[in-house]
JSON list of C-alpha atoms in Angstrom, two decimals:
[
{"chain": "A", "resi": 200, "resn": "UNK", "atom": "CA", "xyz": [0.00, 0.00, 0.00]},
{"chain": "A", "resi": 201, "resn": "UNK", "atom": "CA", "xyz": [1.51, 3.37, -1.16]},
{"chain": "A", "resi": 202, "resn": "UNK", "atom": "CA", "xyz": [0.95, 6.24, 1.36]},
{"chain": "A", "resi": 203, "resn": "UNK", "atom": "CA", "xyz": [-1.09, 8.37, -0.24]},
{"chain": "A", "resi": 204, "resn": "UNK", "atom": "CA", "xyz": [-3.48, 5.35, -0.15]},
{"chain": "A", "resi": 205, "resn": "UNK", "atom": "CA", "xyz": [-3.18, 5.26, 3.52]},
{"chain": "A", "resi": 206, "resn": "UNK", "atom": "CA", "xyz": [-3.36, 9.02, 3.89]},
{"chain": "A", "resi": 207, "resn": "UNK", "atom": "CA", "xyz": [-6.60, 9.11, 1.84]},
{"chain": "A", "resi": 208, "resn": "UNK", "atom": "CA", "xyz": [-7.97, 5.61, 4.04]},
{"chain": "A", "resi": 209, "resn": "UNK", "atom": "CA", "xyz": [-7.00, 7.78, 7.32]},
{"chain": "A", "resi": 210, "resn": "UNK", "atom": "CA", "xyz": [-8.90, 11.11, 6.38]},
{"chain": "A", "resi": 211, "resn": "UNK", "atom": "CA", "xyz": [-11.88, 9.12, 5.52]},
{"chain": "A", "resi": 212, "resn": "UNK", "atom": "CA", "xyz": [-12.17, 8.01, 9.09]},
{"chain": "A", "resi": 213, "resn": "UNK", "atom": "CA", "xyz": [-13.97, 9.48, 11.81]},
{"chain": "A", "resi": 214, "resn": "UNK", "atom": "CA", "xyz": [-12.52, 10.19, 15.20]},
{"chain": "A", "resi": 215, "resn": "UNK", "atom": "CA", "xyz": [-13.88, 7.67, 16.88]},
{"chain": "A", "resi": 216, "resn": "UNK", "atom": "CA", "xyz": [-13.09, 5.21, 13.80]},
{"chain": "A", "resi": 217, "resn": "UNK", "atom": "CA", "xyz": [-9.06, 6.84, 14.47]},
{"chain": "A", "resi": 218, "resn": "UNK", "atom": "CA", "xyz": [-8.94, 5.59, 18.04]},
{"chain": "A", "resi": 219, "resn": "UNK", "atom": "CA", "xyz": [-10.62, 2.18, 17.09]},
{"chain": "A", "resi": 220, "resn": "UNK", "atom": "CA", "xyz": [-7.69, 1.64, 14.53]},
{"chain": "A", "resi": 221, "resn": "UNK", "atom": "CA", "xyz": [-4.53, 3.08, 16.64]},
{"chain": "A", "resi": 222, "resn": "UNK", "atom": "CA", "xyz": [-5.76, 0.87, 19.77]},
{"chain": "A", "resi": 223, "resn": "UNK", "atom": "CA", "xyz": [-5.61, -2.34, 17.29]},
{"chain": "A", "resi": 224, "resn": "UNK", "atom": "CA", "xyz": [-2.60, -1.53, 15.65]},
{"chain": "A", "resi": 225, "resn": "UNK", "atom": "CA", "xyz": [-1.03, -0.88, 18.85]},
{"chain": "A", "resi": 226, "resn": "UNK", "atom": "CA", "xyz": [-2.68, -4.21, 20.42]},
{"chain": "A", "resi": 227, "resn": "UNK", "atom": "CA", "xyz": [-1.38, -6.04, 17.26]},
{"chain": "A", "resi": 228, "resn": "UNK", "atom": "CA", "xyz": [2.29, -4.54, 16.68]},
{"chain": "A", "resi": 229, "resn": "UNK", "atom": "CA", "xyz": [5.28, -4.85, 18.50]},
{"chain": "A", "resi": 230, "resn": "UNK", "atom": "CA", "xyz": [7.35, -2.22, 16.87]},
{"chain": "A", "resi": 231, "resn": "UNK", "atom": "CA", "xyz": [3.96, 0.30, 17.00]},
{"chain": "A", "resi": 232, "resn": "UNK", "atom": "CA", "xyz": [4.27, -0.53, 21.05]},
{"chain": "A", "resi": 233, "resn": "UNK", "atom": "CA", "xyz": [7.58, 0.13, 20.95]},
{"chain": "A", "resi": 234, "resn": "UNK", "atom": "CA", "xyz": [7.67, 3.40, 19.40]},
{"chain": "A", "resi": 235, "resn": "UNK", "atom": "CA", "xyz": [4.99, 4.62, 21.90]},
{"chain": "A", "resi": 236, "resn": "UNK", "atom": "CA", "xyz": [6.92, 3.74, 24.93]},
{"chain": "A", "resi": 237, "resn": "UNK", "atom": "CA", "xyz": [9.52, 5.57, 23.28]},
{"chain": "A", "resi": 238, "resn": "UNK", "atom": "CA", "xyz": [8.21, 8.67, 22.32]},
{"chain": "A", "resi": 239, "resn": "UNK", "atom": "CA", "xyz": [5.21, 9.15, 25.13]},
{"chain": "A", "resi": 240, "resn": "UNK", "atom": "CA", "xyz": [7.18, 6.80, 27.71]},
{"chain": "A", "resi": 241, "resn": "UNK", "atom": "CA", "xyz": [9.49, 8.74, 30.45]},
{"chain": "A", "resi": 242, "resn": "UNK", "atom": "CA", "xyz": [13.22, 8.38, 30.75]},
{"chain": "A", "resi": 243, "resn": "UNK", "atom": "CA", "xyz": [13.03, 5.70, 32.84]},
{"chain": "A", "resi": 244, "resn": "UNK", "atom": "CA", "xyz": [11.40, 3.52, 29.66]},
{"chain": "A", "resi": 245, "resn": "UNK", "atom": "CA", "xyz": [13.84, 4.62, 27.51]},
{"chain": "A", "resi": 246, "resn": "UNK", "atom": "CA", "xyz": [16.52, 3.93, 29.81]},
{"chain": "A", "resi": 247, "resn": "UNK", "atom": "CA", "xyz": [15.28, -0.09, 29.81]},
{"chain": "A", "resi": 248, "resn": "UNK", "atom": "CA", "xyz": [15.18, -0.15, 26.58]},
{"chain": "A", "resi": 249, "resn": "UNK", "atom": "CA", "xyz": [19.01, 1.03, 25.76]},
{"chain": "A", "resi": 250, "resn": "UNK", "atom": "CA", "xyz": [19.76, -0.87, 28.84]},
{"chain": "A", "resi": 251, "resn": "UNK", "atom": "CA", "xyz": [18.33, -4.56, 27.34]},
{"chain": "A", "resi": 252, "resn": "UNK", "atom": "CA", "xyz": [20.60, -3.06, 23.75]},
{"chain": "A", "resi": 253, "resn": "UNK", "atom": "CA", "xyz": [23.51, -2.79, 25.93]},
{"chain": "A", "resi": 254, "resn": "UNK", "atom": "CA", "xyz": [23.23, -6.56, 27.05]},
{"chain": "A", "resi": 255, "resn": "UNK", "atom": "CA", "xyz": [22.82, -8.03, 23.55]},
{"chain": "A", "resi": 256, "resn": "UNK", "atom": "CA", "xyz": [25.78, -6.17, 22.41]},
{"chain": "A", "resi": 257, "resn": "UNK", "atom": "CA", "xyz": [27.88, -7.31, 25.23]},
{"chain": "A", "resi": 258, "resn": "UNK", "atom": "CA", "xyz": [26.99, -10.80, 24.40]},
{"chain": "A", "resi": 259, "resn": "UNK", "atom": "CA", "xyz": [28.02, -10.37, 21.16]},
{"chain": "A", "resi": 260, "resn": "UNK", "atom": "CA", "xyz": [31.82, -9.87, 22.63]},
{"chain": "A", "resi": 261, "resn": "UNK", "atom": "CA", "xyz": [31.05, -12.63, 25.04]},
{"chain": "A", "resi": 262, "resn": "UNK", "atom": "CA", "xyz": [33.43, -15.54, 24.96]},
{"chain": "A", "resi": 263, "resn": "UNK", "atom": "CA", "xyz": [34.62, -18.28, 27.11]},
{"chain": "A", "resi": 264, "resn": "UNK", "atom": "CA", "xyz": [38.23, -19.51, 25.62]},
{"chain": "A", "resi": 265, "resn": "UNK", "atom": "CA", "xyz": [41.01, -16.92, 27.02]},
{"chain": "A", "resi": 266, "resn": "UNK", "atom": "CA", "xyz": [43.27, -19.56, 24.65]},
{"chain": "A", "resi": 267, "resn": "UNK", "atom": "CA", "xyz": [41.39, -19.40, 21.46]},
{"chain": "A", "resi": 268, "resn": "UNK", "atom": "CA", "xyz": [38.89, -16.77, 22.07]},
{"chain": "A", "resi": 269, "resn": "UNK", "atom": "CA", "xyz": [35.66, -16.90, 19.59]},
{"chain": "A", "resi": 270, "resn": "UNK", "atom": "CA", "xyz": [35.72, -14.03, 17.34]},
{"chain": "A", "resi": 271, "resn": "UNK", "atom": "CA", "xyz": [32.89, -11.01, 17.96]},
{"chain": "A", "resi": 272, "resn": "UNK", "atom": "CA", "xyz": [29.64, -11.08, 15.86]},
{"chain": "A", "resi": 273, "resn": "UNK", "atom": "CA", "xyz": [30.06, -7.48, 14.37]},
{"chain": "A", "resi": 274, "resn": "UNK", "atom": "CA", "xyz": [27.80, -7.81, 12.06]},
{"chain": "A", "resi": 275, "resn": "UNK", "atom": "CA", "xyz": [24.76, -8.35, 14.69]},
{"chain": "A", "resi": 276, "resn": "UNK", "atom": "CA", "xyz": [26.04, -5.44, 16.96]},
{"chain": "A", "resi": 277, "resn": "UNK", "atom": "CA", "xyz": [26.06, -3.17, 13.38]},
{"chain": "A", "resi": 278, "resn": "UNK", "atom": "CA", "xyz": [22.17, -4.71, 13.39]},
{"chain": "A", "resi": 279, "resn": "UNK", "atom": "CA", "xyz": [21.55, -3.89, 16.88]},
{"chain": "A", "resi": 280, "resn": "UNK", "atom": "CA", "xyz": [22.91, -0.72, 16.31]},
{"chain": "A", "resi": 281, "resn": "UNK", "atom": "CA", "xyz": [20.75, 0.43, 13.15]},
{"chain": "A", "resi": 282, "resn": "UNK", "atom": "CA", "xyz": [17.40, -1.19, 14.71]},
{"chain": "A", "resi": 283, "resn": "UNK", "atom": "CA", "xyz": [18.26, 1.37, 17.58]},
{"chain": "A", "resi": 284, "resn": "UNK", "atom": "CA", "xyz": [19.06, 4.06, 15.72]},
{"chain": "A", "resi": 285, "resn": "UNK", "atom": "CA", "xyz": [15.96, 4.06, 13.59]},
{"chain": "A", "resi": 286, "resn": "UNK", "atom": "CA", "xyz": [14.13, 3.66, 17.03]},
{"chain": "A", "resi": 287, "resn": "UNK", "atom": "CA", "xyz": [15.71, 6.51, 19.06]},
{"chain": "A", "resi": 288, "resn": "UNK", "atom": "CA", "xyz": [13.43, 9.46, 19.22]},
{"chain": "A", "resi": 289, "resn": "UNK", "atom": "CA", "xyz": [16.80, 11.69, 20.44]},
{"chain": "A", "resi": 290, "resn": "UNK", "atom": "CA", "xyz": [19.84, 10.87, 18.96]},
{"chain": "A", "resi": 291, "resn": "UNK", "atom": "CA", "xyz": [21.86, 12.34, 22.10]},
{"chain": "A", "resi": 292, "resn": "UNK", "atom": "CA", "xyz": [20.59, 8.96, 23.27]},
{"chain": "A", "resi": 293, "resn": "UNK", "atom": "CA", "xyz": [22.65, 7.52, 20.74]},
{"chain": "A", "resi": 294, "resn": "UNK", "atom": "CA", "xyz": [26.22, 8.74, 22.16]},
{"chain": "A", "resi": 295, "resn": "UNK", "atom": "CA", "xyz": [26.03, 6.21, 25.17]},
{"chain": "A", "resi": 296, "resn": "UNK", "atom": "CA", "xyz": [25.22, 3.33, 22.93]},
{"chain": "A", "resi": 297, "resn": "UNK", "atom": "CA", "xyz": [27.87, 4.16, 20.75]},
{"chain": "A", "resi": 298, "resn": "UNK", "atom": "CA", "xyz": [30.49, 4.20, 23.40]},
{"chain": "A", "resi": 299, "resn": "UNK", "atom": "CA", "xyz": [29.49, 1.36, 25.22]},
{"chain": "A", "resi": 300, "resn": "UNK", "atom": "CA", "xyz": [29.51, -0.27, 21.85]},
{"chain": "A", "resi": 301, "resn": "UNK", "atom": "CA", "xyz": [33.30, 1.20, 21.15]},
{"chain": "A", "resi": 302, "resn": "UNK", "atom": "CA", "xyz": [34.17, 0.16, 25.08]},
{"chain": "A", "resi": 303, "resn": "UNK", "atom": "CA", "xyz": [33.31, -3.31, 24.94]},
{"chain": "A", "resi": 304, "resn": "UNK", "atom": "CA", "xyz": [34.70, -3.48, 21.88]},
{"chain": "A", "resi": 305, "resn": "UNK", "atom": "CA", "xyz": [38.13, -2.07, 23.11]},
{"chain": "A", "resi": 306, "resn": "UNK", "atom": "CA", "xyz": [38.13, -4.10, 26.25]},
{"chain": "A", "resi": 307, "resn": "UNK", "atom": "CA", "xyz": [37.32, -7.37, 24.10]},
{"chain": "A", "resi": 308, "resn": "UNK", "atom": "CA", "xyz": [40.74, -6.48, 22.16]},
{"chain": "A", "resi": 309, "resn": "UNK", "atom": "CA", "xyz": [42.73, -5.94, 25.32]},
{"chain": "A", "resi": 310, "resn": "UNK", "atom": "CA", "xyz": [41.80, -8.33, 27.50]},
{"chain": "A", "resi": 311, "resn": "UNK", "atom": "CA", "xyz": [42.00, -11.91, 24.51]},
{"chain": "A", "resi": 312, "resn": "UNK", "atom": "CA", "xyz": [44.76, -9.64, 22.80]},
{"chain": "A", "resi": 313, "resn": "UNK", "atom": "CA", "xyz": [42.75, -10.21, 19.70]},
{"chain": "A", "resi": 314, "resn": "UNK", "atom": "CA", "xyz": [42.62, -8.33, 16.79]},
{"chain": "A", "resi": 315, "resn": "UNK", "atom": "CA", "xyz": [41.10, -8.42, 13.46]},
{"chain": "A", "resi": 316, "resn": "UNK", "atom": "CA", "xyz": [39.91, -5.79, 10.93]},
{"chain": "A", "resi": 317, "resn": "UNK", "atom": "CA", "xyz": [36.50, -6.20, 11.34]},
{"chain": "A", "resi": 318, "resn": "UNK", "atom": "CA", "xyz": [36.55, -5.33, 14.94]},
{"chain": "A", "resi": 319, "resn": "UNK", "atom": "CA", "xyz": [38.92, -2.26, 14.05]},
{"chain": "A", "resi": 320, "resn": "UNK", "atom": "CA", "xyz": [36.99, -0.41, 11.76]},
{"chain": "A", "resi": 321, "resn": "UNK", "atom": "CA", "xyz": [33.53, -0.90, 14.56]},
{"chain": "A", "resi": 322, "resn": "UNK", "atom": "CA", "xyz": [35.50, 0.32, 16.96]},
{"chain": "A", "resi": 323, "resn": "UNK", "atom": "CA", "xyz": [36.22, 3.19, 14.71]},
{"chain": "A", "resi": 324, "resn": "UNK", "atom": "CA", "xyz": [33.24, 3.41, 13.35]},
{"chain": "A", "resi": 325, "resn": "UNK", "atom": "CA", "xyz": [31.33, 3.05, 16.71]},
{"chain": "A", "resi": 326, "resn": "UNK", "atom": "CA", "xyz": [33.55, 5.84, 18.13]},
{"chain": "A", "resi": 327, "resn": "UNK", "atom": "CA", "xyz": [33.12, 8.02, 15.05]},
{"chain": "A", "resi": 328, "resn": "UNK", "atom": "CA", "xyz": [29.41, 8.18, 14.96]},
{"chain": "A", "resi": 329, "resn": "UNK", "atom": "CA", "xyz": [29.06, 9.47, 19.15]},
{"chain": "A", "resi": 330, "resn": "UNK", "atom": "CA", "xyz": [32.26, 11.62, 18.96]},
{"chain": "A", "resi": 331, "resn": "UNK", "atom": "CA", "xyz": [30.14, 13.26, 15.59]},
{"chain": "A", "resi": 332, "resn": "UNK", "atom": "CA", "xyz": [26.61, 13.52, 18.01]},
{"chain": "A", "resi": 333, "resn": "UNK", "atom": "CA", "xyz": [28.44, 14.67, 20.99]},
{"chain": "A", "resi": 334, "resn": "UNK", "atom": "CA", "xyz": [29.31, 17.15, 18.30]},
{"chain": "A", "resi": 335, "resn": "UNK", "atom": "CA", "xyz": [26.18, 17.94, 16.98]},
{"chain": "A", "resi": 336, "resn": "UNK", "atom": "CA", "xyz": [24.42, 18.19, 20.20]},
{"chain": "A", "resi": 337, "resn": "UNK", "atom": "CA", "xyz": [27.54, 20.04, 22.27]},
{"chain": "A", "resi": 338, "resn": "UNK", "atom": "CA", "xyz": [27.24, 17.42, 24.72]},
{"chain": "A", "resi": 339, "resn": "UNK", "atom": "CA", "xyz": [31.49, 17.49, 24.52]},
{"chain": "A", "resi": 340, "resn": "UNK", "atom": "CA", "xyz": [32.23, 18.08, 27.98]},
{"chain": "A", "resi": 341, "resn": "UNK", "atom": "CA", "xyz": [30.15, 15.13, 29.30]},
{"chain": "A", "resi": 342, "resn": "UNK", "atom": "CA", "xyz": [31.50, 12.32, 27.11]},
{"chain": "A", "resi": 343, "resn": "UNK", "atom": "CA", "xyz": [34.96, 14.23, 27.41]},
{"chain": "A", "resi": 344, "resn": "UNK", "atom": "CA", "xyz": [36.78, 12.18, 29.87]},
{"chain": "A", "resi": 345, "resn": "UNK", "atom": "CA", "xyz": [35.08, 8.66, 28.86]},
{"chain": "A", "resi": 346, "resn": "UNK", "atom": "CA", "xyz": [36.59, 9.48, 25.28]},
{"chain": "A", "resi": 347, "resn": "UNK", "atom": "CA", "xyz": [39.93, 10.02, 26.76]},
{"chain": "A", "resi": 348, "resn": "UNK", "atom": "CA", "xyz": [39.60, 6.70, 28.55]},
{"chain": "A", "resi": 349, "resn": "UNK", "atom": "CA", "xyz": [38.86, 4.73, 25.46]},
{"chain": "A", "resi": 350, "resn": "UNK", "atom": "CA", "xyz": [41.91, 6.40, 23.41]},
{"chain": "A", "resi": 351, "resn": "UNK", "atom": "CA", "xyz": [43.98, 5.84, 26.59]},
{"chain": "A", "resi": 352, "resn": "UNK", "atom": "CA", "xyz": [42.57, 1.72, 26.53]},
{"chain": "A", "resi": 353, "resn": "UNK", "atom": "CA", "xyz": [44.20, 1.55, 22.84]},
{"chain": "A", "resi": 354, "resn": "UNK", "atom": "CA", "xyz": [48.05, 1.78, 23.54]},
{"chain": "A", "resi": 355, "resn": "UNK", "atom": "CA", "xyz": [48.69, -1.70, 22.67]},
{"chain": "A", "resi": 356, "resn": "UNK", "atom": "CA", "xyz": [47.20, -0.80, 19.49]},
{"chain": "A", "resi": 357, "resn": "UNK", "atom": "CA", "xyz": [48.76, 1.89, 18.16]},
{"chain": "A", "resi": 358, "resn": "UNK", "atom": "CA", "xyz": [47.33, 2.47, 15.09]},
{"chain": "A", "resi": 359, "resn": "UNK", "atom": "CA", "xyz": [43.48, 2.58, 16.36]},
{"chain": "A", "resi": 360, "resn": "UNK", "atom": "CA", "xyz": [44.98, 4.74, 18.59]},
{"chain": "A", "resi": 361, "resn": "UNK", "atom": "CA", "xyz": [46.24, 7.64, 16.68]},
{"chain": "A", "resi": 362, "resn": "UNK", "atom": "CA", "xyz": [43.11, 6.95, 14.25]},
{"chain": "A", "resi": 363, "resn": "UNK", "atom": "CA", "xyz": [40.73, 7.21, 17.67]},
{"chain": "A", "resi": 364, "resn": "UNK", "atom": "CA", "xyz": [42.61, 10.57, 18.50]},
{"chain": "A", "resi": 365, "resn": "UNK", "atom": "CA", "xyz": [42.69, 12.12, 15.09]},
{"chain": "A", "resi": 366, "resn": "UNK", "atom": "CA", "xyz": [38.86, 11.49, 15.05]},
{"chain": "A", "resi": 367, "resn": "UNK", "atom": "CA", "xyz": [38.19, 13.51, 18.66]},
{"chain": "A", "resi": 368, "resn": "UNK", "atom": "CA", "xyz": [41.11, 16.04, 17.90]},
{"chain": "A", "resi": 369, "resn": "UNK", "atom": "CA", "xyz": [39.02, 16.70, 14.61]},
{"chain": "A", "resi": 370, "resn": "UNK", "atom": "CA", "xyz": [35.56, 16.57, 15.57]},
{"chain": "A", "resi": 371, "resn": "UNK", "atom": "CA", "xyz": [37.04, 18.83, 18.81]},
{"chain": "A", "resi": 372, "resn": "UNK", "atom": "CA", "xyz": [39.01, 21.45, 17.07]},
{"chain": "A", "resi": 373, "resn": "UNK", "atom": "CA", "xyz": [36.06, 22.35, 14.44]}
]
């Protein structure tokens, strides 16, 4: 159904008709649910939501073997991440995601000394994205010292490193 259809079904409606449909379609759909507890929910439903995000993409670094550690699912955590995104009603919201997403990360590299290119450019990527929304919403001076933590968590990899810095020295300096 194109939405001009769905435009012209809506205005043909009555009010009480409006509320009849938006109660079912609320009843019937997850994601419409969702979206409500997002946008007419309070912090604290917001909060449990990024909370419960913040626990899948921790298990995606989870592993067992210190020896031969199993490698991270980036690929979900990218999908975790865009599902989120499209959710998030204020992208501020965003920058904690993003870190915790660039923290685990980090902390999955130091403590099974593994690396791989994959995990490199999402922990670039990951850091990117909140140092650009920190940015955008001159929230700087709260994420400040976290940021400095993560680029400080790097010095065994020294390339990330200086990539991680140029990034905030950039997105700082402008």
């Amino acid at each position: 159904m194109r939405k001009s259809t769905f435009i012209k079904h809506i205005n043909q409606l009555e009010a009480e008709d409006l509320r009849t449909e938006l109660t079912q379609l609320y009843t019937k759909l997850d994601a419409v649910k969702k979206f409500y507890k997002l946008e007419l929910g309070s912090e604290a439903d917001r909060t449990k939501l990024y909370d419960a995000a913040k626990k899948k993409i921790a298990s995606k670094y989870a592993t067992k073997s210190f020896r031969k550690p199993r490698r991270p699912r980036i690929q979900k955590v990218n999908t975790i991440l865009r599902d989120l995104k499209k959710e998030a009603i204020f992208s501020y919201e965003m920058i904690d995601i993003y870190l915790f997403t660039t923290e685990t990360a980090v902390d999955f590299m130091d403590s099974y000394d593994f690396y791989s290119d994959p995990l490199h450019n999402n922990i670039r990527n990951s850091f990117t994205l909140a140092v650009r929304l920190m940015k955008e919403n001159r929230m700087i001076d709260e994420y400040d010292e976290r940021c400095k933590t993560i680029i400080k968590k790097t010095r065994f990899f020294r390339d990330l490193q200086e990539e991680l810095d140029h990034v905030y020295e950039n997105y700082i300096l402008e």
